[in-house]
Short mmCIF file of C-alpha atoms in Angstrom, two decimals:
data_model
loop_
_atom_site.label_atom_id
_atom_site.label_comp_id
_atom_site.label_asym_id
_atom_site.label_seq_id
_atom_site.Cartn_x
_atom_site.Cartn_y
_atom_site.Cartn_z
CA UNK M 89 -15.59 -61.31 -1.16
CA UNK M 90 -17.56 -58.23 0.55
CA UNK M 91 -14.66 -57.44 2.35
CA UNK M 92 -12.61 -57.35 -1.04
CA UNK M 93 -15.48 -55.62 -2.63
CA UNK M 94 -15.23 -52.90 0.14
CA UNK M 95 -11.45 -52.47 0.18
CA UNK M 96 -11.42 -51.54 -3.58
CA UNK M 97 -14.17 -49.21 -2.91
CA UNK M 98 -11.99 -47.15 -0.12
CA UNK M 99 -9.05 -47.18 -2.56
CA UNK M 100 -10.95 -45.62 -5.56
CA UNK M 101 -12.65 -43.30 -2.92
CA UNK M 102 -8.86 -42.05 -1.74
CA UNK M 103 -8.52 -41.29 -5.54
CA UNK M 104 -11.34 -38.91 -5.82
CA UNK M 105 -10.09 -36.90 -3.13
CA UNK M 106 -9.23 -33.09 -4.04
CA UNK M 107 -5.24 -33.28 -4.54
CA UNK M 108 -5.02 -36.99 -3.90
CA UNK M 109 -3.62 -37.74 -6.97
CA UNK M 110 -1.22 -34.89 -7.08
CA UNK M 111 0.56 -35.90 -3.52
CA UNK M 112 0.61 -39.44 -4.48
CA UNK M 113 2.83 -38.46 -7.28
CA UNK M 114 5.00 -36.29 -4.48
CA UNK M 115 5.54 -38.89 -2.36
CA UNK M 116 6.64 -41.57 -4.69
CA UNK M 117 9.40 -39.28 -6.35
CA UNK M 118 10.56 -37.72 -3.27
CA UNK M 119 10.80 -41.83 -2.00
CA UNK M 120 12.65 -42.74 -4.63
CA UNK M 121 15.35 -40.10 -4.45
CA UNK M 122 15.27 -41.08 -0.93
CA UNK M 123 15.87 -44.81 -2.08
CA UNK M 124 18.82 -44.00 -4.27
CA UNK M 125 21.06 -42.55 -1.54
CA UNK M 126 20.29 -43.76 1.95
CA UNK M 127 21.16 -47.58 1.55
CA UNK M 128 24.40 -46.34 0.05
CA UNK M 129 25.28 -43.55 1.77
CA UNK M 130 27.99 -45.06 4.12
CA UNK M 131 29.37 -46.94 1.19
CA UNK M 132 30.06 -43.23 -0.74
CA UNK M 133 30.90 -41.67 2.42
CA UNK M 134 33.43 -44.33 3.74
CA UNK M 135 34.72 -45.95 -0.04
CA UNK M 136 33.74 -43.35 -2.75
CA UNK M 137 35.08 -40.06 -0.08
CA UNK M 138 37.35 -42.02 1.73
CA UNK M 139 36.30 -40.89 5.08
CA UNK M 140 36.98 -42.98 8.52
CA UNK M 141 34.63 -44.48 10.66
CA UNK M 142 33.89 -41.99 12.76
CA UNK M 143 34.54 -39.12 10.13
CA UNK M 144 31.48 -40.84 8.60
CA UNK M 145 29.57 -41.13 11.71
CA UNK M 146 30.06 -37.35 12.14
CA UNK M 147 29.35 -36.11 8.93
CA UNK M 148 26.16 -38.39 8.76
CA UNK M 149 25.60 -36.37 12.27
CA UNK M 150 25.56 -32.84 10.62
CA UNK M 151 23.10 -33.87 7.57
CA UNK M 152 20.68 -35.44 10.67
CA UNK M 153 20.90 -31.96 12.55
CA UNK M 154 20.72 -29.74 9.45
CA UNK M 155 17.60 -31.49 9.23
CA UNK M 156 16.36 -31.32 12.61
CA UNK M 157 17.29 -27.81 12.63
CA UNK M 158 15.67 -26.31 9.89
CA UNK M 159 12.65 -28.60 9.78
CA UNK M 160 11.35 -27.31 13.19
CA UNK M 161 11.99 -23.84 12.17
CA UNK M 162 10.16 -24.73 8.78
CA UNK M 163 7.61 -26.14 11.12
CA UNK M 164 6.79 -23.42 13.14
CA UNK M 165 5.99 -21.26 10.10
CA UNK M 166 3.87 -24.05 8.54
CA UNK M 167 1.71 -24.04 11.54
CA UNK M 168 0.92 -20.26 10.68
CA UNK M 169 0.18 -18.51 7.26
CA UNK M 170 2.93 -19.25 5.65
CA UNK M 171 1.65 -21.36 2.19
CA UNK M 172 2.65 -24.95 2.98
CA UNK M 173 2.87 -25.20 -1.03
CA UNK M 174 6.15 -22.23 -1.14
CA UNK M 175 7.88 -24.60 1.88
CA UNK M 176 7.51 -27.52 -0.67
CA UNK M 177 8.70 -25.63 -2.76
CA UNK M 178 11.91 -24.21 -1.23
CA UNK M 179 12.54 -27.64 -0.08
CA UNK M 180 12.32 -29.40 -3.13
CA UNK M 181 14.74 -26.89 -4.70
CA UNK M 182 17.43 -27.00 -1.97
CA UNK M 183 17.24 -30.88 -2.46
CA UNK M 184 17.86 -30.15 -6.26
CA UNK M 185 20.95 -28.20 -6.04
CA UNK M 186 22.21 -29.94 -3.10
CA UNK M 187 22.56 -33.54 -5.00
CA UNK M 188 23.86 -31.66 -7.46
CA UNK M 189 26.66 -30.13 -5.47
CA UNK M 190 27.58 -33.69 -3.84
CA UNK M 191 27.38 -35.61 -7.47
CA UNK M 192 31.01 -33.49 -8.40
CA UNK M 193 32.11 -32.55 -4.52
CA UNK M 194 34.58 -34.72 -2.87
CA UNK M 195 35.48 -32.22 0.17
CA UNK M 196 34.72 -33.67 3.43
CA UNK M 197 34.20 -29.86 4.55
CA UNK M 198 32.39 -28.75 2.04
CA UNK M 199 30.20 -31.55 1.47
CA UNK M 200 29.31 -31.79 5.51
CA UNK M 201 28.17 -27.29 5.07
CA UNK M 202 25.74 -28.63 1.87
CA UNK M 203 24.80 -31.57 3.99
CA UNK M 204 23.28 -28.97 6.63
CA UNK M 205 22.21 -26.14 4.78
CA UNK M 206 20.69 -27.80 1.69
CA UNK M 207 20.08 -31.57 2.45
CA UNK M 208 18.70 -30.08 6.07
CA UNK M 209 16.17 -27.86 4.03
CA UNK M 210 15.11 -30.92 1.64
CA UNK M 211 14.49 -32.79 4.49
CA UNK M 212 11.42 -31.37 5.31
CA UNK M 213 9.50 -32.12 1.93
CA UNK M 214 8.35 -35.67 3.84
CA UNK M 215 6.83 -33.90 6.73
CA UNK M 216 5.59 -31.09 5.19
CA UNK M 217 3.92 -33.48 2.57
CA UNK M 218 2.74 -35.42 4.83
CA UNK M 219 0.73 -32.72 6.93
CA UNK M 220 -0.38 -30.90 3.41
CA UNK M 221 -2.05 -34.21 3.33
CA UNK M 222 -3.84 -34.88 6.45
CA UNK M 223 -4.87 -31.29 6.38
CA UNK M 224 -6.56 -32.36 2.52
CA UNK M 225 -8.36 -34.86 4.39
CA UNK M 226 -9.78 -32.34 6.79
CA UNK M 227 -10.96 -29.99 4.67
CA UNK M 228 -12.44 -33.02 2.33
CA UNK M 229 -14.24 -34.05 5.17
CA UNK M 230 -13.15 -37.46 5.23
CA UNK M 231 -14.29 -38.84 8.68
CA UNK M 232 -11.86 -39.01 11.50
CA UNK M 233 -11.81 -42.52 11.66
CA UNK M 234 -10.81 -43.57 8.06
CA UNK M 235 -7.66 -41.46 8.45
CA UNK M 236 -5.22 -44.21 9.29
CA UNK M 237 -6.04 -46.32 6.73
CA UNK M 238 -6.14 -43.18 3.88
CA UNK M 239 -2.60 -42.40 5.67
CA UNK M 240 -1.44 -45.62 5.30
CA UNK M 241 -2.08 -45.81 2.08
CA UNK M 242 -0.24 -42.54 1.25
CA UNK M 243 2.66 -43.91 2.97
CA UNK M 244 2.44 -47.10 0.58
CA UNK M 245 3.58 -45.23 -2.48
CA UNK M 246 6.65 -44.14 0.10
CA UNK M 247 7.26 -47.76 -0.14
CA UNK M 248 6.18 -48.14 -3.58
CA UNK M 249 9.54 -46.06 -4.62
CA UNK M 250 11.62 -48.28 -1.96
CA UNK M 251 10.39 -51.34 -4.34
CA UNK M 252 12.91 -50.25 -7.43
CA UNK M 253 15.06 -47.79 -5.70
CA UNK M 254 17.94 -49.27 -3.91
CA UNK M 255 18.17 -51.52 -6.59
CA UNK M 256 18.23 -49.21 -9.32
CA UNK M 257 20.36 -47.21 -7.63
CA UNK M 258 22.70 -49.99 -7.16
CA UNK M 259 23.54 -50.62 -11.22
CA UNK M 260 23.92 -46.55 -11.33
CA UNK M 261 26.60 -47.03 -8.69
CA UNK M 262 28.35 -49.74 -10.50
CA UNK M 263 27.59 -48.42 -14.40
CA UNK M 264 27.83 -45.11 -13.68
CA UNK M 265 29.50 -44.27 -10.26
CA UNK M 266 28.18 -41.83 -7.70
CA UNK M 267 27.94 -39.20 -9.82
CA UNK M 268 25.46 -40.38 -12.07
CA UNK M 269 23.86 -41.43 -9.09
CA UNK M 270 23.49 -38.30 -7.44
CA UNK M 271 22.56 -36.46 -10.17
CA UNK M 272 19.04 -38.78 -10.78
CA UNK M 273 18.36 -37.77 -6.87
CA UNK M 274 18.77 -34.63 -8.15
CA UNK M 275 16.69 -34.88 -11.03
CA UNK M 276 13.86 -36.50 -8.88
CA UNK M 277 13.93 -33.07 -6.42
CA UNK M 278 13.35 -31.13 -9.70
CA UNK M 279 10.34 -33.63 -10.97
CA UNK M 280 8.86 -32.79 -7.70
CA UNK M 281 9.61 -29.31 -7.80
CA UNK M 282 8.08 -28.90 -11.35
CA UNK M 283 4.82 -31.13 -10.12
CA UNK M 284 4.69 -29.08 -7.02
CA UNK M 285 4.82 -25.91 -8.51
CA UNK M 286 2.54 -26.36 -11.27
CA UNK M 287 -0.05 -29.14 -10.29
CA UNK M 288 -0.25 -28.75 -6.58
CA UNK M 289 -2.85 -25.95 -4.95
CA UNK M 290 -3.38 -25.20 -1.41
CA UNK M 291 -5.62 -25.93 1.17
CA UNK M 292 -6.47 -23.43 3.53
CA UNK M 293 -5.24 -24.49 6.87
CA UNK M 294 -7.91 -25.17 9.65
CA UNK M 295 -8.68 -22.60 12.29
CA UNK M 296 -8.05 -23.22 15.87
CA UNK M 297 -8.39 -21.17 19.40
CA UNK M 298 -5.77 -18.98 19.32
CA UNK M 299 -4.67 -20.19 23.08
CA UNK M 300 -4.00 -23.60 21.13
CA UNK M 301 -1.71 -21.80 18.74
CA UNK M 302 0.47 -20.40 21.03
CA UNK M 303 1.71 -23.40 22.64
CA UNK M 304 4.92 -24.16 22.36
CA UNK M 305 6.66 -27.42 20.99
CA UNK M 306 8.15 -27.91 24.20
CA UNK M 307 5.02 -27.43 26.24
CA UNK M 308 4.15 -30.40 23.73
CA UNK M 309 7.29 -32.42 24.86
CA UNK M 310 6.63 -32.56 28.32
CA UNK M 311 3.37 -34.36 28.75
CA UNK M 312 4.78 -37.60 29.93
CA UNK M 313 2.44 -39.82 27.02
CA UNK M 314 4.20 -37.33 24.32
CA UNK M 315 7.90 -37.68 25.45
CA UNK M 316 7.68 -41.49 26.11
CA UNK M 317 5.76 -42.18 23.11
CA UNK M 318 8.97 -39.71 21.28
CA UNK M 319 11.45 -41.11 23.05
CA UNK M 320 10.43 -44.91 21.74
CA UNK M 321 10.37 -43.64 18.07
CA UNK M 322 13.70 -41.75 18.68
CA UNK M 323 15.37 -45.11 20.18
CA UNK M 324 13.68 -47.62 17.40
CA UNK M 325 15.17 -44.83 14.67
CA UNK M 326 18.51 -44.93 15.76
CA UNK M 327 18.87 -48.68 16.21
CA UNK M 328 17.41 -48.66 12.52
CA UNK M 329 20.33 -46.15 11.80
CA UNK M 330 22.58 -47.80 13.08
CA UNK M 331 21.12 -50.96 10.92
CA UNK M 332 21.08 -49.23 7.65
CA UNK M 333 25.04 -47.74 7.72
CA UNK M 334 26.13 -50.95 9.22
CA UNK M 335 23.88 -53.86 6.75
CA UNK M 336 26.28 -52.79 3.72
CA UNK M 337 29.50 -52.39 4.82
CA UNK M 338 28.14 -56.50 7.30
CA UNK M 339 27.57 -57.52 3.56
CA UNK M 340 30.13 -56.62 1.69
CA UNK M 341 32.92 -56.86 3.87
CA UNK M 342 31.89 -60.08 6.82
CA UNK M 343 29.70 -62.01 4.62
CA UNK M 344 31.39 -61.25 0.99
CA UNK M 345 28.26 -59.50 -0.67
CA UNK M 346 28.67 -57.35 -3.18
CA UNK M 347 26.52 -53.69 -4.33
CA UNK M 348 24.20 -55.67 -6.11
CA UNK M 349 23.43 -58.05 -2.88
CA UNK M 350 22.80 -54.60 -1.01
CA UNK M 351 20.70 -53.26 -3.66
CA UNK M 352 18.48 -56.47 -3.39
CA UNK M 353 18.21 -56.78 0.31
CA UNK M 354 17.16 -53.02 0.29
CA UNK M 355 14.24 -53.48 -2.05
CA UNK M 356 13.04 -56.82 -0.79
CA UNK M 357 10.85 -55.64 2.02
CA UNK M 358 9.35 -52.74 -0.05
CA UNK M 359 7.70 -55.37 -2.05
CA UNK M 360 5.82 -56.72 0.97
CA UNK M 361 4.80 -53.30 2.50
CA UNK M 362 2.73 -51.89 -0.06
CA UNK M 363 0.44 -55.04 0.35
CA UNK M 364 0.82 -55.22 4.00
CA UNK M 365 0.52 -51.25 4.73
CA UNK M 366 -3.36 -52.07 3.08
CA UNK M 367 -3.78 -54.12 5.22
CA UNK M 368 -2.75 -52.09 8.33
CA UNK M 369 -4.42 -49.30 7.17
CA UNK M 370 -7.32 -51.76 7.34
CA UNK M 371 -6.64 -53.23 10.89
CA UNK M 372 -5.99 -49.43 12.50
CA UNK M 373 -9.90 -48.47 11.75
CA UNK M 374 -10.90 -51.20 13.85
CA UNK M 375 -7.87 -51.53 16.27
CA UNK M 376 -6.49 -49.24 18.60
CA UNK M 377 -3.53 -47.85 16.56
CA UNK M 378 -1.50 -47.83 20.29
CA UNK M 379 -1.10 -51.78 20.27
CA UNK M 380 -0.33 -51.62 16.79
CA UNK M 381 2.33 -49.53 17.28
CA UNK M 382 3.66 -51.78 19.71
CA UNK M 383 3.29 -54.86 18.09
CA UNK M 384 5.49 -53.02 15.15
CA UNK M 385 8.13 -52.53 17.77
CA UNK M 386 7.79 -55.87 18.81
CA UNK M 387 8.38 -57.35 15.40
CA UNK M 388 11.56 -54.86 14.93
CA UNK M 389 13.54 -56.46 18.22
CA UNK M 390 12.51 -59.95 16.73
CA UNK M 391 13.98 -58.74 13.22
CA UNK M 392 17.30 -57.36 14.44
CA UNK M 393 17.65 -60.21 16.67
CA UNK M 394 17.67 -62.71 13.74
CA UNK M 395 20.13 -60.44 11.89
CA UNK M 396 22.51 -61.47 14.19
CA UNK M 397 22.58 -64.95 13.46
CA UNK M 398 22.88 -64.32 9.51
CA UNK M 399 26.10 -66.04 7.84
CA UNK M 400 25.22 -65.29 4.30
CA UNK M 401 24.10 -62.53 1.98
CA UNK M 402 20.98 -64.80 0.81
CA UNK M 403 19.73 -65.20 4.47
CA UNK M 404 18.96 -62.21 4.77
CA UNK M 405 16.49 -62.04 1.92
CA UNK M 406 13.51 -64.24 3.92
CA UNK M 407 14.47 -61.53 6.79
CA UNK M 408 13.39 -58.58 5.06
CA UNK M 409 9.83 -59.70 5.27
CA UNK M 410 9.73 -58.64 8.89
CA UNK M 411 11.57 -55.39 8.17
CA UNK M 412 8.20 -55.16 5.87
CA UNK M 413 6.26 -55.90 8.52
CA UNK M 414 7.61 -53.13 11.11
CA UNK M 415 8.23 -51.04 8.72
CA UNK M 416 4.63 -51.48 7.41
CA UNK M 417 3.14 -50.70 10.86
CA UNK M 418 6.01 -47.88 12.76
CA UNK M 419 6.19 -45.93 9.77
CA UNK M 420 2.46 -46.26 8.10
CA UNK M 421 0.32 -45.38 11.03
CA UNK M 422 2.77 -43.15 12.82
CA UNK M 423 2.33 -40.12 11.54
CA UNK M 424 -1.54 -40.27 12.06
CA UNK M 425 -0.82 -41.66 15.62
CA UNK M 426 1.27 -38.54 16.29
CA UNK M 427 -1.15 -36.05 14.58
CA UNK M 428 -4.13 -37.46 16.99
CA UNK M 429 -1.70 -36.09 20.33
CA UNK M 430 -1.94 -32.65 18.70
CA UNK M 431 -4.57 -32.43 16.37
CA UNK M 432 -5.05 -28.40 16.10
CA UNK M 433 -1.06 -28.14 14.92
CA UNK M 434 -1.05 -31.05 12.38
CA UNK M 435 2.39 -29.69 10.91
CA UNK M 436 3.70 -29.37 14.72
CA UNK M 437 3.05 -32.37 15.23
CA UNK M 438 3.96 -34.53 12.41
CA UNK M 439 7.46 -32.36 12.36
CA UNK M 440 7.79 -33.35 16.09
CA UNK M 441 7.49 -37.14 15.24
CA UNK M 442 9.77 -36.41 12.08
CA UNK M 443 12.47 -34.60 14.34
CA UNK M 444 12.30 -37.64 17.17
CA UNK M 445 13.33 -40.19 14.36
CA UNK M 446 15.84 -37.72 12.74
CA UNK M 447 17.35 -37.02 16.23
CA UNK M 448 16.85 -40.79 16.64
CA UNK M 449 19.10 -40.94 12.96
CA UNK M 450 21.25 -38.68 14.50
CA UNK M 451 22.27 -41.23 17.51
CA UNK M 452 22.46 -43.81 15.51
CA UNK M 453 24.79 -42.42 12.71
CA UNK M 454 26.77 -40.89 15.23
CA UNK M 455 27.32 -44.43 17.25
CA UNK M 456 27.79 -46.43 14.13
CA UNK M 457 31.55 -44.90 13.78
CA UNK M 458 32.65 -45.03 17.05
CA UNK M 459 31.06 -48.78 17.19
CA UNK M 460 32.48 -49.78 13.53
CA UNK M 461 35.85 -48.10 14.81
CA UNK M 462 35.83 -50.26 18.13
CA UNK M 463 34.13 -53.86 16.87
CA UNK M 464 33.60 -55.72 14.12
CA UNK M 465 30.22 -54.98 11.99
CA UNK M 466 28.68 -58.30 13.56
CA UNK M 467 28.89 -57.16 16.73
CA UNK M 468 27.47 -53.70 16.17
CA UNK M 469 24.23 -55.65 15.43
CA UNK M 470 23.95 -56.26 19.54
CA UNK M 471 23.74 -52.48 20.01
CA UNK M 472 21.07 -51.56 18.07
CA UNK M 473 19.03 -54.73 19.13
CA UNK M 474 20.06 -53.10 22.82
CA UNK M 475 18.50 -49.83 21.34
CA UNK M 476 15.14 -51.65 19.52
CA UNK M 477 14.13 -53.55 23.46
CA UNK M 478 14.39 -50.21 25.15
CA UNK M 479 12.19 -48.51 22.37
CA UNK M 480 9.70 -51.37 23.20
CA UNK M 481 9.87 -50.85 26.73
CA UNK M 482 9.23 -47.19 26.83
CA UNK M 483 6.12 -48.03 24.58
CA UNK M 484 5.00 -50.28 27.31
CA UNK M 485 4.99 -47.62 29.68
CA UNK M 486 3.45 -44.85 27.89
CA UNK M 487 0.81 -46.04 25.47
CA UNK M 488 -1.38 -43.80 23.41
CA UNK M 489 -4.32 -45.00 25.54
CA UNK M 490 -2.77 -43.27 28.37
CA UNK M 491 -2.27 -40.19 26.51
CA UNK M 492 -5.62 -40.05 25.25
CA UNK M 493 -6.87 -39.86 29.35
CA UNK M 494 -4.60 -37.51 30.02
CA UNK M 495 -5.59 -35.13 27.42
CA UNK M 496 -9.62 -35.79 28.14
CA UNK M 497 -8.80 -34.87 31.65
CA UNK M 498 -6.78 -31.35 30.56
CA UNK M 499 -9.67 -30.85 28.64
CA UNK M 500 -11.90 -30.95 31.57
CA UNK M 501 -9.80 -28.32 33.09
CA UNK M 502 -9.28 -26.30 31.14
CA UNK M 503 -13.32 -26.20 31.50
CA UNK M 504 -13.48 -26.19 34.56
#
């Protein structure tokens, strides 16, 4: 009962803190636009556009490096002076007009140009939101080690908008086509926008050495515990990918599902996070967040392994809770697991984590129309559960404990 007692305590206390409230609000809407397009996006790209396989595969491609691309570039400015408030800002709004453009645009062309330039731009609201937030808790003062579970908790309003989403999204798709779709993602940008612009101040950005400031990302990149820790949340994001273009066109067309099937099997394992991603907020102020992480990856091999072995829409359903589960731990604690490698360049570093699953997206789409064009969608399934055990392995080798040395023992050098 103490224990209960205590968690309701932490969650009012994450209320009271200055802009809380505000971001909350953020993150939900800009999940929820998020939820309306991605578990349908091959099904518009491939049935509603009419593109091939690998057309698909490409154009997915483009929208993953537009927002690669621009997000790093976005990065490095949010790292300086720039107002990380005017980058939500111009973000937002390029997601705003960009839905708009692809609710009437049926141009392969065209729509892959506002894929990069607009959709690229909006991409960076999550990451940018995100470090606005950790930066909050900095100059709140929250202590260092109730981060991960304050994080976590932030991320579970991510999830919150994954609960309704997909399946809201899938009776706009068969009421009111894609259109109508798009046009409520576009109409969630511009909620954000208007809460953004109006309710949302800034923080002033903490000070560092100004040696610390003028490393570069790729100085980052090669310290062995950064790139192996990257390159496992680059694999485990395309083998997700891979999963997410691939689940709806395995349900509807190999197992005889239908939009509304996909719609459900999307917003099943929200349901489970939000209480789950409490409770690994919980477990990451007590445990080191490194074997979470891997146990996360652990559970995501076991999930796409059972996926294989699914005959019927409804199977999947029971499946979804450990897509909750992985989903509750790689995605709620990895931001602040990423942040802790560089912790004087929060916006560096969440973007860098942020880029490595958006490359990772990038793989993935790109694979999932050359392997749709060459197999069946059952058998893509053994590719990205190929992808998910060498994500794992990596992790083995490079754990966040190791990293942790080796940056105590550059520290002493640098000393020295």
């Amino acid at each position: 009962m103490s224990k209960i007692i205590g968690m309701k305590g932490k969650l009012l206390l994450v209320w009271k803190i200055p802009s809380f409230p505000v971001l909350f609000l953020c993150n939900f809407i800009f999940g929820l636009s998020t939820s309306f397009f991605a578990p349908f996006s091959s099904l518009f790209g491939i049935d509603e556009v009419g593109m091939s396989n690998i057309g698909f595969g490409i154009f997915m491609t483009i929208m993953a490096l537009g927002g690669v691309v621009i997000s790093t570039i976005i990065a490095k400015k949010s790292d300086s002076n720039i107002s990380r408030k005017k980058i939500l800002i111009y973000a937002s709004l390029m997601g705003m007009i960009g839905y708009c453009l692809f609710a009437y645009i049926r141009d392969y062309y065209l729509l892959a140009v506002i894929a990069f330039l607009l959709l690229g731009s909006a991409a960076a609201t999550v990451p940018q939101l995100w470090a606005y937030a950790r930066e909050a808790l900095q100059n709140a003062n929250v202590p260092k080690e109730e981060t991960p579970f304050i994080m976590n908790v932030f991320r579970m309003f991510f999830a919150l908008s994954w609960t309704v989403g997909p399946a809201l999204a899938a009776w706009f798709v068969v009421i009111i086509g894609f259109k109508g779709l798009f046009l409520f993602v576009a109409a969630g940008y511009a909620i954000g926008l208007f809460v953004i612009l109006f309710f949302l101040k800034d923080v002033p950005k903490a000070v560092y050495e100004n040696k610390q400031n003028r490393v570069g990302i790729t100085e980052y990149v090669k310290k062995p515990h950064i790139f192996g820790n990257l390159a496992a949340a680059l694999l485990l994001a395309a083998a997700t990918s891979i999963h997410t273009l691939n689940a709806p066109q395995f349900v509807t067309k190999v197992l005889g599902g239908t939009e509304f099937d996909v719609g459900l099997i999307f917003s099943v394992p929200p349901i489970f996070e939000v209480p789950m991603m409490i409770a690994v907020g919980a477990l990451a102020i007590k445990l080191d967040n490194g074997l979470l992480i891997r146990i996360g990856f652990a559970i995501a091999l076991v999930y796409f392994s059972l996926f294989f072995f699914v005959t019927e829409p409804w199977q999947i359903y029971p499946l979804q809770i450990l897509s909750a589960a992985q989903v509750s731990i790689t995605s709620g604690i990895a931001i602040s697991y990423f942040q802790d490698f560089i912790p004087h360049a929060q916006g560096t570093a969440t973007t860098l984590y942020m880029n490595s699953t958006q490359i990772g997206n990038t793989v993935g789409f790109l694979l999932f129309g050359f392997l749709a064009e060459a197999m069946n969608y059952g058998n893509v399934i053994i590719i990205y559960i190929l992808f998910a055990a060498v994500a794992l392995f990596c992790l083995m080798l490079f754990g966040k404990q190791k990293g942790e040395r080796l940056e105590a023992r550059e520290v002493r050098e640098e000393k020295i």
